[in-house]
CSV table of C-alpha atoms in Angstrom, one decimal:
chain,number,residue,atom,x,y,z
A,1,MET,CA,107.4,118.4,121.3
A,2,THR,CA,105.6,121.7,122.7
A,3,GLY,CA,103.8,121.8,126.4
A,4,ARG,CA,100.1,121.6,124.4
A,5,THR,CA,101.5,118.3,122.1
A,6,ARG,CA,102.2,116.6,124.9
A,7,LEU,CA,99.4,117.1,126.9
A,8,ALA,CA,97.2,116.2,123.8
A,9,ALA,CA,99.2,113.2,123.4
A,10,ALA,CA,98.6,112.2,126.8
A,11,ALA,CA,94.7,112.3,126.4
A,12,VAL,CA,95.1,110.4,123.3
A,13,ASP,CA,97.2,107.8,125.1
A,14,LEU,CA,94.1,108.0,127.5
A,15,GLY,CA,91.9,107.4,124.9
A,16,VAL,CA,93.8,104.1,123.3
A,17,VAL,CA,93.8,102.9,126.6
A,18,ALA,CA,90.0,102.9,126.7
A,19,ALA,CA,89.9,101.6,123.4
A,20,LEU,CA,91.7,98.6,124.2
A,21,ALA,CA,89.9,98.1,127.5
A,22,LEU,CA,86.4,98.2,126.1
A,23,PRO,CA,86.9,95.1,123.8
A,24,LEU,CA,88.3,93.2,126.4
A,25,TRP,CA,85.9,94.5,128.7
A,26,ALA,CA,83.0,93.0,126.0
A,27,LEU,CA,85.3,89.6,125.9
A,28,TRP,CA,84.8,88.9,130.0
A,29,ARG,CA,81.3,89.9,129.7
A,30,GLN,CA,81.1,87.1,127.1
A,31,THR,CA,83.3,84.3,128.4
A,32,GLY,CA,83.3,85.2,132.2
A,33,ASP,CA,86.6,85.3,134.1
A,34,PRO,CA,89.7,84.1,132.4
A,35,LEU,CA,91.3,83.1,135.5
A,36,ALA,CA,88.4,79.9,135.3
A,37,TYR,CA,90.2,78.5,132.1
A,38,LEU,CA,92.8,77.7,134.0
A,39,ALA,CA,90.7,74.8,136.1
A,40,ALA,CA,91.0,71.3,135.1
A,41,ASP,CA,87.7,70.5,134.6
A,42,MET,CA,87.7,73.1,131.5
A,43,LEU,CA,87.1,72.3,128.4
A,44,PRO,CA,90.7,71.5,126.9
A,45,GLY,CA,91.2,74.8,124.6
A,46,GLN,CA,88.8,76.7,125.7
A,47,GLY,CA,91.3,79.0,127.5
A,48,THR,CA,93.3,79.3,124.0
A,49,TYR,CA,90.3,79.8,122.5
A,50,VAL,CA,89.8,82.9,124.6
A,51,ALA,CA,92.9,84.0,124.2
A,52,SER,CA,92.6,83.9,120.0
A,53,LYS,CA,89.4,86.2,120.6
A,54,GLY,CA,91.4,88.6,123.1
A,55,ALA,CA,94.4,88.6,120.1
A,56,GLY,CA,91.9,89.5,117.8
A,57,LEU,CA,90.5,92.2,119.4
A,58,VAL,CA,93.0,94.0,120.6
A,59,LEU,CA,94.5,93.7,117.1
A,60,ILE,CA,91.4,95.6,115.6
A,61,VAL,CA,91.8,98.4,117.5
A,62,LEU,CA,95.5,98.8,117.1
A,63,LEU,CA,94.9,98.5,113.3
A,64,TRP,CA,92.6,100.9,113.2
A,65,LEU,CA,95.0,102.9,115.3
A,66,GLN,CA,97.9,102.4,112.7
A,67,ALA,CA,95.6,102.9,109.8
A,68,VAL,CA,94.4,106.3,111.0
A,69,SER,CA,97.6,107.8,112.1
A,70,ALA,CA,99.0,106.9,108.6
A,71,GLY,CA,96.1,108.8,107.1
A,72,LEU,CA,96.6,111.9,109.2
A,73,ARG,CA,100.3,111.6,108.8
A,74,GLY,CA,101.9,115.4,108.1
A,75,THR,CA,98.3,117.0,109.7
A,76,PRO,CA,98.5,118.3,113.6
A,77,PRO,CA,95.8,115.4,114.5
A,78,GLY,CA,98.3,113.0,112.7
A,79,ARG,CA,101.5,114.2,114.8
A,80,VAL,CA,99.2,114.3,117.9
A,81,LEU,CA,98.7,110.5,117.2
A,82,ALA,CA,102.5,110.0,116.2
A,83,ALA,CA,103.5,111.6,119.8
A,84,ALA,CA,101.0,109.3,121.6
A,85,LEU,CA,101.6,106.3,119.9
A,86,GLY,CA,105.4,105.8,119.2
A,87,PRO,CA,107.1,105.0,116.2
A,88,HIS,CA,104.9,103.8,113.0
A,89,ASP,CA,107.1,100.4,112.3
A,90,ARG,CA,107.2,99.1,115.6
A,91,ASN,CA,103.9,99.6,116.3
A,92,GLY,CA,103.2,97.7,113.2
A,93,LEU,CA,105.6,94.9,114.4
A,94,LEU,CA,102.9,94.4,117.0
A,95,VAL,CA,99.8,94.8,114.8
A,96,ALA,CA,101.6,92.0,112.6
A,97,ALA,CA,102.3,89.7,115.8
A,98,LEU,CA,98.8,89.7,116.6
A,99,ALA,CA,97.7,89.3,113.5
A,100,LEU,CA,99.7,85.6,113.3
A,101,GLY,CA,98.9,85.1,116.6
A,102,HIS,CA,95.1,85.0,116.2
A,103,PRO,CA,94.6,82.8,113.6
A,104,LEU,CA,97.5,80.4,115.1
A,105,LEU,CA,96.2,80.4,118.8
A,106,PHE,CA,92.3,80.0,117.1
A,107,VAL,CA,93.9,76.5,115.6
A,108,ALA,CA,95.7,75.6,118.9
A,109,ALA,CA,92.5,75.9,120.5
A,110,VAL,CA,90.7,73.5,117.6
A,111,SER,CA,93.1,71.2,117.6
A,112,LEU,CA,93.4,70.7,121.7
A,113,ARG,CA,89.6,70.1,121.4
A,114,SER,CA,89.7,67.4,119.0
A,115,GLY,CA,93.4,66.0,120.2
A,116,GLU,CA,94.9,66.2,116.7
A,117,LEU,CA,96.4,69.1,114.4
A,118,VAL,CA,93.8,70.2,112.5
A,119,LEU,CA,95.1,72.9,110.0
A,120,ALA,CA,91.4,73.1,108.1
A,121,PRO,CA,91.1,76.5,109.8
A,122,LEU,CA,94.1,78.0,107.6
A,123,LEU,CA,93.1,76.3,104.6
A,124,PRO,CA,90.3,78.8,101.9
A,125,ARG,CA,86.8,77.5,101.9
A,126,LEU,CA,84.1,79.6,100.1
A,127,THR,CA,82.0,76.6,101.0
A,128,ASP,CA,79.2,78.3,103.5
A,129,TYR,CA,78.9,81.8,105.0
A,130,TYR,CA,81.1,81.0,108.3
A,131,HIS,CA,84.0,79.8,106.5
A,132,ALA,CA,83.9,82.2,103.9
A,133,MET,CA,84.3,84.6,106.8
A,134,LEU,CA,87.1,83.1,108.3
A,135,THR,CA,88.8,83.2,104.8
A,136,LEU,CA,88.2,86.7,104.6
A,137,GLY,CA,90.2,87.0,108.3
A,138,LEU,CA,93.0,84.7,106.7
A,139,THR,CA,93.1,87.3,103.6
A,140,ALA,CA,93.4,89.8,106.1
A,141,ALA,CA,96.2,88.7,108.3
A,142,VAL,CA,98.2,87.6,105.3
A,143,ALA,CA,97.4,91.2,104.1
A,144,ILE,CA,98.3,93.1,107.4
A,145,LEU,CA,102.0,90.7,107.5
A,146,VAL,CA,102.6,91.8,103.7
A,147,ALA,CA,101.8,95.6,104.6
A,148,ALA,CA,104.2,95.2,107.9
A,149,GLY,CA,107.0,93.8,105.8
A,150,ALA,CA,106.6,95.8,102.7
A,151,GLY,CA,106.7,99.0,105.6
A,152,LEU,CA,110.0,97.5,107.0
A,153,ARG,CA,111.6,97.1,103.4
A,154,ARG,CA,110.1,100.9,102.4
A,155,ARG,CA,112.0,101.9,105.6
A,156,ARG,CA,115.0,100.5,104.9
A,157,HIS,CA,115.0,100.4,100.7
A,158,HIS,CA,112.9,102.5,99.4
A,159,THR,CA,111.1,100.9,96.0
A,160,ARG,CA,107.9,101.5,94.4
A,161,LEU,CA,106.8,97.8,95.0
A,162,ALA,CA,107.7,98.2,98.8
A,163,VAL,CA,105.3,101.6,98.8
A,164,LEU,CA,102.3,99.8,96.6
A,165,LEU,CA,102.5,96.6,99.1
A,166,HIS,CA,102.1,98.7,102.5
A,167,ARG,CA,99.4,100.2,100.5
A,168,LEU,CA,97.5,96.9,101.4
A,169,ALA,CA,97.0,98.0,105.2
A,170,PRO,CA,93.8,100.3,104.5
A,171,ALA,CA,92.3,97.3,102.6
A,172,ALA,CA,93.5,94.9,105.2
A,173,PHE,CA,91.8,96.5,107.8
A,174,ALA,CA,88.8,96.9,106.1
A,175,ALA,CA,88.8,93.0,105.9
A,176,ALA,CA,89.5,92.4,109.3
A,177,TRP,CA,87.0,94.6,110.7
A,178,LEU,CA,84.0,92.8,108.5
A,179,HIS,CA,85.5,89.1,109.8
A,180,GLY,CA,85.0,90.3,113.4
A,181,TRP,CA,81.4,92.2,112.6
A,182,THR,CA,80.1,89.1,110.8
A,183,ILE,CA,81.4,86.3,113.3
A,184,GLY,CA,82.5,88.0,116.4
A,185,SER,CA,80.5,87.7,119.3
A,186,GLU,CA,81.9,90.6,121.3
A,187,THR,CA,81.6,92.9,118.2
A,188,ARG,CA,77.9,92.9,118.6
A,189,THR,CA,78.2,93.9,122.2
A,190,PRO,CA,77.4,97.1,123.6
A,191,PRO,CA,79.2,99.3,124.0
A,192,PHE,CA,81.9,98.0,122.2
A,193,ARG,CA,79.1,97.4,119.0
A,194,GLU,CA,79.1,101.1,119.0
A,195,LEU,CA,82.7,101.6,119.3
A,196,TYR,CA,83.3,98.8,116.7
A,197,VAL,CA,81.3,101.0,113.9
A,198,LEU,CA,82.8,104.2,115.1
A,199,LEU,CA,86.5,102.5,114.1
A,200,ALA,CA,85.2,102.1,110.9
A,201,LEU,CA,83.2,105.4,109.6
A,202,SER,CA,86.2,107.2,111.4
A,203,ALA,CA,88.6,105.4,109.5
A,204,ALA,CA,86.3,105.6,106.0
A,205,VAL,CA,86.4,109.7,106.7
A,206,VAL,CA,90.1,109.9,107.2
A,207,TRP,CA,91.1,107.8,104.0
A,208,ALA,CA,88.6,109.3,101.7
A,209,TRP,CA,89.7,112.8,103.2
A,210,ARG,CA,93.4,111.9,102.3
A,211,LEU,CA,92.4,110.2,98.7
A,212,ALA,CA,91.0,113.2,97.8
A,213,ARG,CA,93.8,115.2,99.2
A,214,SER,CA,96.1,112.8,96.6
A,215,ILE,CA,93.7,113.6,93.8
A,216,ARG,CA,93.8,117.3,94.1
A,217,GLY,CA,97.6,117.0,94.5
Protein backbone atom coordinates (compact mmCIF):
# COMPACT_ATOMS: atom_id res chain seq x y z
CA MET A 1 0.00 0.00 0.00
CA THR A 2 1.47 3.36 -1.03
CA GLY A 3 1.65 6.36 1.27
CA ARG A 4 -1.00 8.12 -0.78
CA THR A 5 -3.31 5.13 -0.50
CA ARG A 6 -2.76 4.98 3.26
CA LEU A 7 -3.62 8.67 3.57
CA ALA A 8 -6.75 8.24 1.45
CA ALA A 9 -7.75 5.16 3.47
CA ALA A 10 -7.31 7.11 6.72
CA ALA A 11 -9.56 9.85 5.34
CA VAL A 12 -12.15 7.23 4.39
CA ASP A 13 -11.95 5.78 7.91
CA LEU A 14 -12.78 9.21 9.34
CA GLY A 15 -15.69 9.46 6.92
CA VAL A 16 -16.96 6.04 7.98
CA VAL A 17 -16.80 7.03 11.65
CA ALA A 18 -18.75 10.20 10.87
CA ALA A 19 -21.31 8.27 8.80
CA LEU A 20 -21.85 5.85 11.69
CA ALA A 21 -21.94 8.61 14.31
CA LEU A 22 -24.60 10.64 12.50
CA PRO A 23 -27.44 8.07 12.71
CA LEU A 24 -26.57 7.34 16.34
CA TRP A 25 -26.72 11.06 17.05
CA ALA A 26 -30.12 11.18 15.34
CA LEU A 27 -31.22 8.28 17.55
CA TRP A 28 -30.02 10.19 20.62
CA ARG A 29 -32.06 13.22 19.54
CA GLN A 30 -35.16 11.08 19.13
CA THR A 31 -34.86 8.91 22.24
CA GLY A 32 -32.68 10.84 24.70
CA ASP A 33 -29.92 9.52 26.95
CA PRO A 34 -29.63 5.74 26.41
CA LEU A 35 -28.56 5.26 30.04
CA ALA A 36 -32.01 6.45 31.08
CA TYR A 37 -33.45 3.20 29.70
CA LEU A 38 -31.70 1.31 32.48
CA ALA A 39 -33.89 3.03 35.06
CA ALA A 40 -36.33 0.86 36.99
CA ASP A 41 -39.33 3.04 36.13
CA MET A 42 -38.81 2.73 32.37
CA LEU A 43 -41.43 0.84 30.37
CA PRO A 44 -40.51 -2.84 29.85
CA GLY A 45 -38.70 -3.44 26.58
CA GLN A 46 -38.09 0.25 25.83
CA GLY A 47 -34.31 -0.05 26.06
CA THR A 48 -34.38 -3.15 23.85
CA TYR A 49 -36.50 -1.26 21.32
CA VAL A 50 -33.97 1.57 21.19
CA ALA A 51 -31.16 -0.98 20.78
CA SER A 52 -33.07 -2.48 17.84
CA LYS A 53 -33.32 0.92 16.21
CA GLY A 54 -29.61 1.54 16.76
CA ALA A 55 -28.72 -1.80 15.18
CA GLY A 56 -30.87 -0.96 12.15
CA LEU A 57 -29.27 2.46 11.69
CA VAL A 58 -25.72 1.11 11.88
CA LEU A 59 -26.74 -1.76 9.59
CA ILE A 60 -27.86 0.49 6.75
CA VAL A 61 -24.57 2.44 6.76
CA LEU A 62 -22.44 -0.72 6.83
CA LEU A 63 -24.59 -2.34 4.15
CA TRP A 64 -24.11 0.75 1.98
CA LEU A 65 -20.34 0.55 2.47
CA GLN A 66 -20.38 -3.11 1.43
CA ALA A 67 -22.49 -2.40 -1.65
CA VAL A 68 -20.43 0.58 -2.80
CA SER A 69 -17.04 -1.04 -2.17
CA ALA A 70 -18.17 -4.12 -4.14
CA GLY A 71 -19.47 -1.94 -6.96
CA LEU A 72 -16.16 -0.08 -7.18
CA ARG A 73 -13.98 -3.17 -6.92
CA GLY A 74 -11.00 -3.02 -9.26
CA THR A 75 -10.99 0.78 -9.47
CA PRO A 76 -8.71 3.23 -7.57
CA PRO A 77 -11.58 4.35 -5.28
CA GLY A 78 -12.44 0.70 -4.70
CA ARG A 79 -8.88 -0.09 -3.64
CA VAL A 80 -8.93 2.82 -1.21
CA LEU A 81 -12.23 1.61 0.25
CA ALA A 82 -10.88 -1.93 0.56
CA ALA A 83 -7.79 -0.63 2.37
CA ALA A 84 -9.94 1.41 4.74
CA LEU A 85 -12.67 -1.13 5.44
CA GLY A 86 -10.67 -4.34 5.60
CA PRO A 87 -11.85 -7.79 4.43
CA HIS A 88 -15.18 -7.73 2.60
CA ASP A 89 -16.17 -11.15 3.99
CA ARG A 90 -15.53 -10.14 7.60
CA ASN A 91 -17.60 -6.99 7.19
CA GLY A 92 -20.31 -9.07 5.56
CA LEU A 93 -20.54 -11.22 8.68
CA LEU A 94 -20.99 -8.09 10.80
CA VAL A 95 -23.74 -6.88 8.46
CA ALA A 96 -25.43 -10.29 8.67
CA ALA A 97 -25.27 -10.22 12.48
CA LEU A 98 -26.92 -6.79 12.56
CA ALA A 99 -29.53 -7.90 10.01
CA LEU A 100 -30.42 -10.76 12.35
CA GLY A 101 -30.15 -8.73 15.54
CA HIS A 102 -32.33 -5.81 14.41
CA PRO A 103 -35.61 -7.79 14.02
CA LEU A 104 -34.87 -10.11 16.95
CA LEU A 105 -34.33 -7.14 19.27
CA PHE A 106 -37.59 -5.66 18.00
CA VAL A 107 -39.43 -8.91 18.76
CA ALA A 108 -37.79 -9.04 22.19
CA ALA A 109 -38.92 -5.47 22.90
CA VAL A 110 -42.52 -6.22 21.90
CA SER A 111 -42.48 -9.42 23.95
CA LEU A 112 -41.13 -7.65 27.03
CA ARG A 113 -43.76 -4.96 26.67
CA SER A 114 -46.63 -7.47 26.38
CA GLY A 115 -45.29 -9.92 28.96
CA GLU A 116 -45.38 -12.89 26.58
CA LEU A 117 -43.52 -14.12 23.51
CA VAL A 118 -44.83 -12.26 20.45
CA LEU A 119 -43.73 -13.64 17.07
CA ALA A 120 -46.25 -11.80 14.91
CA PRO A 121 -43.68 -9.18 13.74
CA LEU A 122 -41.69 -12.01 12.14
CA LEU A 123 -44.66 -13.18 10.05
CA PRO A 124 -45.19 -11.65 6.59
CA ARG A 125 -48.30 -9.46 6.47
CA LEU A 126 -49.54 -7.11 3.78
CA THR A 127 -52.80 -6.13 5.46
CA ASP A 128 -51.79 -2.50 5.97
CA TYR A 129 -48.99 -0.07 5.14
CA TYR A 130 -47.05 -0.47 8.40
CA HIS A 131 -47.04 -4.27 8.35
CA ALA A 132 -46.21 -4.27 4.64
CA MET A 133 -43.11 -2.19 5.41
CA LEU A 134 -42.24 -4.53 8.28
CA THR A 135 -42.49 -7.41 5.82
CA LEU A 136 -40.22 -5.53 3.42
CA GLY A 137 -37.67 -5.20 6.21
CA LEU A 138 -37.89 -8.91 6.97
CA THR A 139 -37.40 -9.66 3.29
CA ALA A 140 -34.31 -7.45 3.29
CA ALA A 141 -32.94 -9.23 6.38
CA VAL A 142 -33.41 -12.65 4.79
CA ALA A 143 -31.79 -11.44 1.55
CA ILE A 144 -28.82 -10.07 3.51
CA LEU A 145 -28.35 -13.38 5.33
CA VAL A 146 -28.59 -15.33 2.08
CA ALA A 147 -26.16 -12.98 0.30
CA ALA A 148 -23.67 -13.16 3.18
CA GLY A 149 -23.85 -16.94 3.32
CA ALA A 150 -23.47 -17.17 -0.45
CA GLY A 151 -20.45 -14.86 -0.26
CA LEU A 152 -18.71 -17.22 2.15
CA ARG A 153 -19.72 -20.21 0.02
CA ARG A 154 -18.43 -18.49 -3.11
CA ARG A 155 -15.05 -17.89 -1.48
CA ARG A 156 -14.60 -21.60 -0.74
CA HIS A 157 -16.53 -23.12 -3.65
CA HIS A 158 -16.97 -20.76 -6.58
CA THR A 159 -20.31 -22.09 -7.81
CA ARG A 160 -22.65 -20.22 -10.13
CA LEU A 161 -25.50 -20.44 -7.60
CA ALA A 162 -23.36 -18.85 -4.86
CA VAL A 163 -22.38 -16.03 -7.22
CA LEU A 164 -26.00 -15.38 -8.19
CA LEU A 165 -27.24 -15.44 -4.59
CA HIS A 166 -24.48 -13.09 -3.47
CA ARG A 167 -25.71 -10.62 -6.07
CA LEU A 168 -28.86 -10.21 -3.99
CA ALA A 169 -26.87 -7.74 -1.87
CA PRO A 170 -27.71 -4.56 -3.86
CA ALA A 171 -31.41 -5.49 -3.87
CA ALA A 172 -31.20 -6.19 -0.13
CA PHE A 173 -29.74 -2.73 0.41
CA ALA A 174 -32.56 -1.16 -1.61
CA ALA A 175 -35.22 -3.04 0.39
CA ALA A 176 -33.57 -2.22 3.72
CA TRP A 177 -33.22 1.44 2.74
CA LEU A 178 -36.90 1.70 1.78
CA HIS A 179 -37.93 -0.06 5.00
CA GLY A 180 -35.99 2.48 7.06
CA TRP A 181 -37.21 5.46 5.06
CA THR A 182 -40.89 4.57 5.29
CA ILE A 183 -41.25 3.67 8.98
CA GLY A 184 -38.07 4.93 10.62
CA SER A 185 -38.26 8.19 12.55
CA GLU A 186 -34.49 8.85 12.62
CA THR A 187 -34.31 8.68 8.82
CA ARG A 188 -36.42 11.84 8.72
CA THR A 189 -34.25 13.69 11.27
CA PRO A 190 -31.87 16.27 9.70
CA PRO A 191 -29.00 16.00 8.97
CA PHE A 192 -29.23 12.19 8.91
CA ARG A 193 -32.16 12.51 6.51
CA GLU A 194 -29.86 14.11 3.95
CA LEU A 195 -27.17 11.48 4.51
CA TYR A 196 -29.78 8.74 4.14
CA VAL A 197 -30.84 10.08 0.76
CA LEU A 198 -27.18 10.42 -0.26
CA LEU A 199 -26.59 6.76 0.58
CA ALA A 200 -29.31 5.70 -1.84
CA LEU A 201 -28.24 8.06 -4.63
CA SER A 202 -24.56 7.15 -4.44
CA ALA A 203 -25.28 3.41 -4.35
CA ALA A 204 -27.58 3.77 -7.36
CA VAL A 205 -24.92 5.70 -9.32
CA VAL A 206 -22.19 3.17 -8.50
CA TRP A 207 -24.27 0.16 -9.48
CA ALA A 208 -25.65 1.81 -12.61
CA TRP A 209 -22.06 2.49 -13.65
CA ARG A 210 -21.07 -1.09 -12.79
CA LEU A 211 -23.96 -2.48 -14.82
CA ALA A 212 -23.18 -0.24 -17.79
CA ARG A 213 -19.53 -1.33 -17.70
CA SER A 214 -20.58 -5.00 -17.59
CA ILE A 215 -22.88 -4.54 -20.58
CA ARG A 216 -20.10 -2.87 -22.57
CA GLY A 217 -17.87 -5.80 -21.69
